[in-house]
MMTF fields as JSON, N, C-alpha, C and O atoms, coordinates in Angstrom:
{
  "mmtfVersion": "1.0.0",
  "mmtfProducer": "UNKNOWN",
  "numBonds": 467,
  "numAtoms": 468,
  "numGroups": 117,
  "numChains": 1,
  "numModels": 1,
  "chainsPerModel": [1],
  "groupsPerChain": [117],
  "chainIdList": ["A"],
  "bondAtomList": [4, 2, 8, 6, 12, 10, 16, 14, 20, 18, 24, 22, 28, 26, 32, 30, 36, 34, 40, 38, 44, 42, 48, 46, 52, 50, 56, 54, 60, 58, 64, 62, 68, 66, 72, 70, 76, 74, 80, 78, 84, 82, 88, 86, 92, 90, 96, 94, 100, 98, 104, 102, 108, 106, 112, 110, 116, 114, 120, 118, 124, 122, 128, 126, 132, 130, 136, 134, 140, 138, 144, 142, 148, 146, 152, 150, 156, 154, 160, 158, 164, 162, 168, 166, 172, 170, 176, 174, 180, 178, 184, 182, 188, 186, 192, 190, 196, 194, 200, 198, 204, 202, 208, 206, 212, 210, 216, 214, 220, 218, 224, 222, 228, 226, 232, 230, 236, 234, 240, 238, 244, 242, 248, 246, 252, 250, 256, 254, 260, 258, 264, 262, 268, 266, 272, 270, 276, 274, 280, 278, 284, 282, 288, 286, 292, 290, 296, 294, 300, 298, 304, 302, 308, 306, 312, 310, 316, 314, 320, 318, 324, 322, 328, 326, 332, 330, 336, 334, 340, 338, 344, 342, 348, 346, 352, 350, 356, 354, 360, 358, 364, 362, 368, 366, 372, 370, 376, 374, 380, 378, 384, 382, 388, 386, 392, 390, 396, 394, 400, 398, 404, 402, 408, 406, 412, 410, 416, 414, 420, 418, 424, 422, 428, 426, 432, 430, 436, 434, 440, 438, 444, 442, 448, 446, 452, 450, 456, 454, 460, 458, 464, 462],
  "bondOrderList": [1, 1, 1, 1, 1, 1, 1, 1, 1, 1, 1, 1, 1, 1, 1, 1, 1, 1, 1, 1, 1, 1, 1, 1, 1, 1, 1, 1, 1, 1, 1, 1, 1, 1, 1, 1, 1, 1, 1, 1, 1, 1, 1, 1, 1, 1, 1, 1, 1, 1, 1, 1, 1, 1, 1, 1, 1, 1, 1, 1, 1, 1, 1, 1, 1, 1, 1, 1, 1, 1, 1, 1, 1, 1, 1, 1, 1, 1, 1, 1, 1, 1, 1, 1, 1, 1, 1, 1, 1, 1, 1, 1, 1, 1, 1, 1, 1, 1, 1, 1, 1, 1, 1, 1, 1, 1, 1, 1, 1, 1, 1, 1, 1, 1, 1, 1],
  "groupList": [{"groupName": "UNK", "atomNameList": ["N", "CA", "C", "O"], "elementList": ["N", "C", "C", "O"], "formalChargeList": [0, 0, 0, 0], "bondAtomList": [1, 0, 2, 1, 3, 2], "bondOrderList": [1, 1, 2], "singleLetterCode": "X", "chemCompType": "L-PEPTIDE LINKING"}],
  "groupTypeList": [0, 0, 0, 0, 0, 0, 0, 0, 0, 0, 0, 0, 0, 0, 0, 0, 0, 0, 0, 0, 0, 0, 0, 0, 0, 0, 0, 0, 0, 0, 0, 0, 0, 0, 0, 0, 0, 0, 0, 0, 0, 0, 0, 0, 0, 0, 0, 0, 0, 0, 0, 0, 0, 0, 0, 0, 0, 0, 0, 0, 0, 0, 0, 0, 0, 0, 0, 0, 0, 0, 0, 0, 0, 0, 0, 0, 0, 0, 0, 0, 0, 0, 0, 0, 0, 0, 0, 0, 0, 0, 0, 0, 0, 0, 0, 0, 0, 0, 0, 0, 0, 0, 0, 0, 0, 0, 0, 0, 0, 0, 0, 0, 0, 0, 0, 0, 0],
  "groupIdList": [1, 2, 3, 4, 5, 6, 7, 8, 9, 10, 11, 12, 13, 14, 15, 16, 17, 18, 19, 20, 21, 22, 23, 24, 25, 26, 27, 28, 29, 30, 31, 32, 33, 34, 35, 36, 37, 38, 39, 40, 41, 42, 43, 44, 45, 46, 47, 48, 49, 50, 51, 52, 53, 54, 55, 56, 57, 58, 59, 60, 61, 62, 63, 64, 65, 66, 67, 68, 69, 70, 71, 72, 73, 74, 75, 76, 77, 78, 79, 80, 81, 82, 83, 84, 85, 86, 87, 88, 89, 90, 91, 92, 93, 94, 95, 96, 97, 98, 99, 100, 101, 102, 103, 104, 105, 106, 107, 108, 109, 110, 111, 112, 113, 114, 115, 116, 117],
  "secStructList": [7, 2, 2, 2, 2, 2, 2, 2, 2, 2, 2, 2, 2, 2, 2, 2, 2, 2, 2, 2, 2, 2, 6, 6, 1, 1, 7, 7, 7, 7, 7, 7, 7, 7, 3, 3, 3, 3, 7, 2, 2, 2, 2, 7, 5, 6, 6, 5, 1, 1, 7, 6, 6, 6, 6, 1, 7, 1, 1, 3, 3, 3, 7, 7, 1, 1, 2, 2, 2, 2, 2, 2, 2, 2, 2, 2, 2, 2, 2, 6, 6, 7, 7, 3, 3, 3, 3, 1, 2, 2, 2, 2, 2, 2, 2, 2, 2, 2, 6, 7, 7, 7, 3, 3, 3, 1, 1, 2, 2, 2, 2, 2, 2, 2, 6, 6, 7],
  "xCoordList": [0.812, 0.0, 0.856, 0.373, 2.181, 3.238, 2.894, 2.435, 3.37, 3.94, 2.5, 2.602, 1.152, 0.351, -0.137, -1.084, 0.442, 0.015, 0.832, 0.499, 1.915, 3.269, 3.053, 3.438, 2.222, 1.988, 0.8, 0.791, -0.016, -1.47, -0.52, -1.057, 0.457, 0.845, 1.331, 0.79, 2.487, 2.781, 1.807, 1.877, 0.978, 0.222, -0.57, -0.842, -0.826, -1.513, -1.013, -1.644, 0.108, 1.387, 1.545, 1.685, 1.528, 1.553, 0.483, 0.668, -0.673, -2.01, -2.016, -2.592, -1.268, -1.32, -0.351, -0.772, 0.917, 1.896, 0.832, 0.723, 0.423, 0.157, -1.609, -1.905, -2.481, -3.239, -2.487, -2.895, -1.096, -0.663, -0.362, -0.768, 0.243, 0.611, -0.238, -0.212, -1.531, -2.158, -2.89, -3.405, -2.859, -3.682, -2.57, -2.833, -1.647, -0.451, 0.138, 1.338, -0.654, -0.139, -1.289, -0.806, -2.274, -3.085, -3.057, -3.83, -2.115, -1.965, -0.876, 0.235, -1.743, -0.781, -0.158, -1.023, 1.182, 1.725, 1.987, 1.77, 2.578, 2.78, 4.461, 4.995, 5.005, 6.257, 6.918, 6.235, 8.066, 9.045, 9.282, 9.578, 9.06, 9.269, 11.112, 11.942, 11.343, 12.667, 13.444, 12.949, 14.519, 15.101, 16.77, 17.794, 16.569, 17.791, 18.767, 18.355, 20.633, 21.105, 22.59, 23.386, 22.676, 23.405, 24.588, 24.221, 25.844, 26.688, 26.263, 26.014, 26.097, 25.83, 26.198, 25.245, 27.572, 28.254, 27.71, 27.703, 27.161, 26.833, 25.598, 25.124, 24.853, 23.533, 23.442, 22.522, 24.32, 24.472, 24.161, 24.263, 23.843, 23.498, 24.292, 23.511, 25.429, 25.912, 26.143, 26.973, 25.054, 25.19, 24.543, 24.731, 23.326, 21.835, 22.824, 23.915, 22.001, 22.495, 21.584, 22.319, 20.249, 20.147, 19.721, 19.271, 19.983, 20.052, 18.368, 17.884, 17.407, 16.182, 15.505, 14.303, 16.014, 15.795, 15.545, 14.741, 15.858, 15.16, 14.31, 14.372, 13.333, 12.399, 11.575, 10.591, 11.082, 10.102, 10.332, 9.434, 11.459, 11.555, 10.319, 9.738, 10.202, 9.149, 10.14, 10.105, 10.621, 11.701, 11.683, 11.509, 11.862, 12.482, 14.406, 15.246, 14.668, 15.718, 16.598, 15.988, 18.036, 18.759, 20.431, 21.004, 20.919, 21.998, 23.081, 23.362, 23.87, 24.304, 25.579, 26.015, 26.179, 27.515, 28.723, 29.915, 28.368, 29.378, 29.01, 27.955, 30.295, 30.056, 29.236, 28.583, 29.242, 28.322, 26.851, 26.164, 26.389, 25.595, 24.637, 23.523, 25.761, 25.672, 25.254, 24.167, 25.93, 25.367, 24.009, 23.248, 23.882, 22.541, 21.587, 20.612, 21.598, 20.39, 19.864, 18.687, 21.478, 21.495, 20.122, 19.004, 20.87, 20.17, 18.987, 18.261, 18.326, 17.049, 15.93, 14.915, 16.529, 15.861, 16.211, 16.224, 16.609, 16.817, 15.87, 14.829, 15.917, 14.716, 13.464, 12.532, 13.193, 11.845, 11.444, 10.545, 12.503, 12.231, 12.279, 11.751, 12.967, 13.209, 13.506, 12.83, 13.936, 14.31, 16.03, 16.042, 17.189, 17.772, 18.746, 19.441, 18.7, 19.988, 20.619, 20.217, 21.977, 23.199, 23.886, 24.076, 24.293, 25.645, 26.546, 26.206, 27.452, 28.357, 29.69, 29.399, 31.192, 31.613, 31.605, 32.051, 30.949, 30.967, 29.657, 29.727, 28.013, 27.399, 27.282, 26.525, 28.415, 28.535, 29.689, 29.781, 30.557, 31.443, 30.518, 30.615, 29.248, 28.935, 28.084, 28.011, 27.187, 26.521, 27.365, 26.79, 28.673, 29.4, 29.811, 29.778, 30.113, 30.342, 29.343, 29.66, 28.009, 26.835, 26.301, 25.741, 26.539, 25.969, 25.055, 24.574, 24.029, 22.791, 22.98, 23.948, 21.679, 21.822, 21.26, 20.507, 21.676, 21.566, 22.183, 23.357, 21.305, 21.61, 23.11, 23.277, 23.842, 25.081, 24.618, 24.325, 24.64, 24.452, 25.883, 26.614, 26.277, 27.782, 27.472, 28.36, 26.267, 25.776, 24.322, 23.466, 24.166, 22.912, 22.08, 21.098, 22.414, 21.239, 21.61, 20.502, 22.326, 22.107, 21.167, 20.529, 20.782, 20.425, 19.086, 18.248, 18.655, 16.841, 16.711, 15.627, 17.287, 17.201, 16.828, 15.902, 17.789, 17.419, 15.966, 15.058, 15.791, 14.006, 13.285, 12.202, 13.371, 12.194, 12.145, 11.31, 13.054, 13.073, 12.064, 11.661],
  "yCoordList": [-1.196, 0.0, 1.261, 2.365, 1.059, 2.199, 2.843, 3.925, 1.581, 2.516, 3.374, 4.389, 2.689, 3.323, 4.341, 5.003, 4.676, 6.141, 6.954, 8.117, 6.757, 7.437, 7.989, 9.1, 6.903, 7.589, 8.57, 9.64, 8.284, 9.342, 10.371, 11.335, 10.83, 11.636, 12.395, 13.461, 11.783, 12.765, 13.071, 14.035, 12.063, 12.766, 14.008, 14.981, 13.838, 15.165, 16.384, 17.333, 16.339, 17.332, 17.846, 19.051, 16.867, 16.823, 18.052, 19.238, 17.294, 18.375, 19.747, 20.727, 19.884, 20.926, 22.216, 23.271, 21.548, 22.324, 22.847, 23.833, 21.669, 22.145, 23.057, 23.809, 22.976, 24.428, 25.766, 26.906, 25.34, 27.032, 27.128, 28.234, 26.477, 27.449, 28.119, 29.333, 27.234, 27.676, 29.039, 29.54, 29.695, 29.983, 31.367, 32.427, 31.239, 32.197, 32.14, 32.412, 31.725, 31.915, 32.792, 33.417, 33.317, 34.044, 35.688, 36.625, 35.618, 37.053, 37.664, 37.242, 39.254, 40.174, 40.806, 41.251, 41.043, 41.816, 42.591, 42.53, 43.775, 44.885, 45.452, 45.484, 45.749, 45.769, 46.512, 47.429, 46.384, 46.668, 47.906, 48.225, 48.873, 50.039, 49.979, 49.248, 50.862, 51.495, 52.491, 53.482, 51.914, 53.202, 53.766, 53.153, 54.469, 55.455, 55.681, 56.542, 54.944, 55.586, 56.159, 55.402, 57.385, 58.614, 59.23, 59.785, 59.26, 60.318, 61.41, 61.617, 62.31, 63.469, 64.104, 64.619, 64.237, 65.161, 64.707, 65.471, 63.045, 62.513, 63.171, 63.29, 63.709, 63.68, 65.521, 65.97, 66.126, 67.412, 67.919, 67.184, 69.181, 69.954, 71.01, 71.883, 71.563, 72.64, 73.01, 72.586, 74.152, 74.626, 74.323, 74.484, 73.63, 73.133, 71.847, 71.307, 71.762, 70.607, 69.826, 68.924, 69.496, 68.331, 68.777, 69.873, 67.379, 67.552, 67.354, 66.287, 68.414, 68.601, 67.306, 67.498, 66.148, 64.517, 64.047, 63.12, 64.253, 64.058, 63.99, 63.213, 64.821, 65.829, 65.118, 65.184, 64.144, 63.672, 62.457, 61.755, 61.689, 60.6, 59.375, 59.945, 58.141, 57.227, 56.584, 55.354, 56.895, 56.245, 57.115, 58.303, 56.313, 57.174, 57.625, 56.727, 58.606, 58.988, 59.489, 59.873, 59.376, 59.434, 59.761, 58.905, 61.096, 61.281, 62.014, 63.197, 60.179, 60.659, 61.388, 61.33, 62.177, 62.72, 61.493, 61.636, 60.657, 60.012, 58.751, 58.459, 57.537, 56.217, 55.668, 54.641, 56.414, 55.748, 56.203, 55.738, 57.161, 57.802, 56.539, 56.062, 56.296, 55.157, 54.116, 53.75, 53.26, 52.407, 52.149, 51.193, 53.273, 53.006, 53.229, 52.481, 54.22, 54.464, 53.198, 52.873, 52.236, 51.01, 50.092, 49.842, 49.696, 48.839, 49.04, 48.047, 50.482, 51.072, 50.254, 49.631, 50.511, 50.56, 49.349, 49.235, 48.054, 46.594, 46.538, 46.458, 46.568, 45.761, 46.461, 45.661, 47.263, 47.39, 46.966, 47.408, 45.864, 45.183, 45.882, 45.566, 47.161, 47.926, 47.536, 46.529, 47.682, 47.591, 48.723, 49.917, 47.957, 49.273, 49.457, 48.582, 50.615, 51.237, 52.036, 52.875, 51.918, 53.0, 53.498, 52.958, 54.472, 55.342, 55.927, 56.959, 55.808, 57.217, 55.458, 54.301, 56.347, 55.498, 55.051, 54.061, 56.196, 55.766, 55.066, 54.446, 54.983, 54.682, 52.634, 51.718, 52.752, 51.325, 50.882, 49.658, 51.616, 50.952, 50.349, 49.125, 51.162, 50.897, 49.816, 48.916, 49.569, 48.557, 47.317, 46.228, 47.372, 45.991, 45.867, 44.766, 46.883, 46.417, 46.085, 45.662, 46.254, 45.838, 44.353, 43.485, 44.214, 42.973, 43.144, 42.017, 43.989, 43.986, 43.816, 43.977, 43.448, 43.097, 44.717, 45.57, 44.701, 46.359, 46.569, 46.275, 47.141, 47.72, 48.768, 49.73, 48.469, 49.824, 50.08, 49.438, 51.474, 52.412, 53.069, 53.092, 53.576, 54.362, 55.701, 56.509, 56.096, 57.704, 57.831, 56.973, 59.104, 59.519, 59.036, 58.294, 59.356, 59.619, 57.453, 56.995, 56.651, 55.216, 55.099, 54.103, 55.41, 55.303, 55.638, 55.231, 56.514, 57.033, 56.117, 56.264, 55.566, 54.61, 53.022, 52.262, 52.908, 51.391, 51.903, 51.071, 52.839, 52.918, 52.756, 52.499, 52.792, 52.806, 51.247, 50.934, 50.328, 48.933, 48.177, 47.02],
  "zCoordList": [0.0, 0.0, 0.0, -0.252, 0.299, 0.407, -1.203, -1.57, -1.963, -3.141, -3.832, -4.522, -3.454, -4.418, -3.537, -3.96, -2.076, -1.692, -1.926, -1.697, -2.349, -3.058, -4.343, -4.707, -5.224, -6.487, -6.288, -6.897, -5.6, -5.202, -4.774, -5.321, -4.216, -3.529, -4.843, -5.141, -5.744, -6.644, -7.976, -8.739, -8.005, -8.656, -8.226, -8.929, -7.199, -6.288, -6.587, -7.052, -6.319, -6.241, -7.51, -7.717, -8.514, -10.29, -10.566, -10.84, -10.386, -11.071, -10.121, -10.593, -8.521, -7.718, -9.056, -9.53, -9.267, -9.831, -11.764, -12.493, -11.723, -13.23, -12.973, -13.902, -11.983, -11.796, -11.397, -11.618, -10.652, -10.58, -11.776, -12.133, -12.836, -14.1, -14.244, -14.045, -14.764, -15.186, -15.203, -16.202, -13.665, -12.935, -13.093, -12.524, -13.713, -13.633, -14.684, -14.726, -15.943, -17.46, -17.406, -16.462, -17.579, -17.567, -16.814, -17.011, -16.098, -15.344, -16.083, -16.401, -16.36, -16.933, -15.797, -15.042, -15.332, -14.56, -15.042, -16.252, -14.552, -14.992, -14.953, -13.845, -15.775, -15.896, -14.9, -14.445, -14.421, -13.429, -13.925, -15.077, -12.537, -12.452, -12.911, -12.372, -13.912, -13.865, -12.342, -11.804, -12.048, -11.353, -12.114, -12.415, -12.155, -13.179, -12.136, -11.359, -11.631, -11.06, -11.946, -12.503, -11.906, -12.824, -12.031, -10.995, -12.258, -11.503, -11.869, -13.057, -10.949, -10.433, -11.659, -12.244, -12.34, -13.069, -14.561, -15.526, -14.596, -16.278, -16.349, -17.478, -15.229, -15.422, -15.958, -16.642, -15.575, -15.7, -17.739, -18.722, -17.675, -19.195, -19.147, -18.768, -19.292, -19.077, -17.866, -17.062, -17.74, -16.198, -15.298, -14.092, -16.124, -15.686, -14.528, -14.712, -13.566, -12.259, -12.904, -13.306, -13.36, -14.29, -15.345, -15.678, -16.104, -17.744, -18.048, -17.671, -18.763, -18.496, -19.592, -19.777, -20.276, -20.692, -19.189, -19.282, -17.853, -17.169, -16.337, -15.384, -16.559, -15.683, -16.378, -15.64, -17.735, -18.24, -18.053, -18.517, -17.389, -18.199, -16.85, -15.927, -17.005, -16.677, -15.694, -15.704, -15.229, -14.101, -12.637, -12.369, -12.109, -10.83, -10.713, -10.762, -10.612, -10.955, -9.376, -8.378, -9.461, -7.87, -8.758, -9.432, -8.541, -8.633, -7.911, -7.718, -7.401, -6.281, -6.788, -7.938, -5.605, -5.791, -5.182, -5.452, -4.591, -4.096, -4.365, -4.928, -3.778, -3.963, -2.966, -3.149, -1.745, -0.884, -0.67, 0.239, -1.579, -2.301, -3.041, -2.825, -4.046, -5.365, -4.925, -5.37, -3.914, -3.124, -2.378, -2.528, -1.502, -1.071, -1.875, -1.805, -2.772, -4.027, -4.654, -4.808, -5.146, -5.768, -5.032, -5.482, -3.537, -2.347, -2.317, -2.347, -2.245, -1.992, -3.003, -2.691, -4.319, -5.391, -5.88, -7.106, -4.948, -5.236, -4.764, -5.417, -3.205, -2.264, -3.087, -3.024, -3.597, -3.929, -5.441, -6.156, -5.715, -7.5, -8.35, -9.417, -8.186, -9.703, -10.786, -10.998, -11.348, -12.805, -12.807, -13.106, -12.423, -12.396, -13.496, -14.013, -13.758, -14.859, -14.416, -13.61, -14.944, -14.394, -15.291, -16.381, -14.979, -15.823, -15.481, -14.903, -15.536, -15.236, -14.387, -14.083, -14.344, -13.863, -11.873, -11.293, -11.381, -10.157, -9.812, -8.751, -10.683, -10.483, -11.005, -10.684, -11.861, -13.031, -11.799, -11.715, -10.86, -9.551, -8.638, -8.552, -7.616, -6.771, -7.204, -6.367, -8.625, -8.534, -9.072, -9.05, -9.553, -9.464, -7.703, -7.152, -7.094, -5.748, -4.812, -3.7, -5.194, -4.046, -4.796, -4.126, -6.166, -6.854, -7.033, -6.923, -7.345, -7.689, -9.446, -10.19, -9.656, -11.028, -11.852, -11.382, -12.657, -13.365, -14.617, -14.843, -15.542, -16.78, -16.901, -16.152, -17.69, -17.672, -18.917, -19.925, -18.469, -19.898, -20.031, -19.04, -21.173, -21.115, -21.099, -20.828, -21.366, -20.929, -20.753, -20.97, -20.3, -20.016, -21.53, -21.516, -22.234, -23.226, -23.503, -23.783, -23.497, -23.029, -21.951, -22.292, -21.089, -19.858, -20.075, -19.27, -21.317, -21.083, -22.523, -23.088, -22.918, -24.067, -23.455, -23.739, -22.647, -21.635, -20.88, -20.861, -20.445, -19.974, -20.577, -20.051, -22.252, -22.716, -23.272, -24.12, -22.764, -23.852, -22.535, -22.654]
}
């Protein structure tokens, strides 16, 4: 009697796994918020302190002046499932040094290009 409550068991388990697909091929989620992190100086227009490509853009945007700046912006905007992109070389440092997973852009205008894909 072992083995045929063994097979009742994975079959159980079988049709349990194949209603969650199901039940979750059908849901549209909604795409991962972008977060934009920019050195301070890439994000700059001249004289402008930001470059006005970002005052419209669909992201949440953080440009730090420092690496430990870079870092926590990174962390922040992990734990909350962003979507993150970076630029600039201190912002493409802190997120190889925290490991978060993240887009490198090589400039700003890379960086509002990766938001819109």
């Amino acid at each position: 009697m072992t083995g045929l409550g063994t097979q009742i068991g994975a079959l159980l388990a079988a049709g349990a796994v194949a209603v969650a697909g199901l039940l979750g091929a059908g849901s549209d989620r909604p795409p991962r918020r972008a977060a934009l992190v920019i050195d301070a100086q890439a994000a700059r227009d001249g004289r402008a302190l930001v470059d006005p490509r970002l005052r419209g853009v669909d992201a949440d945007v953080r440009l730090p002046r420092t690496a430990d700046e870079a870092r926590t912006d990174l962390r922040y905007f992990a734990a909350q499932g962003r979507r993150l992109i970076v630029a600039g070389h201190g912002a493409i440092a802190a997120a190889n040094a925290t490991g978060v997973p993240a887009t490198y852009a090589p400039d700003l205008a890379g960086a509002l290009a990766a938001v819109r894909r």
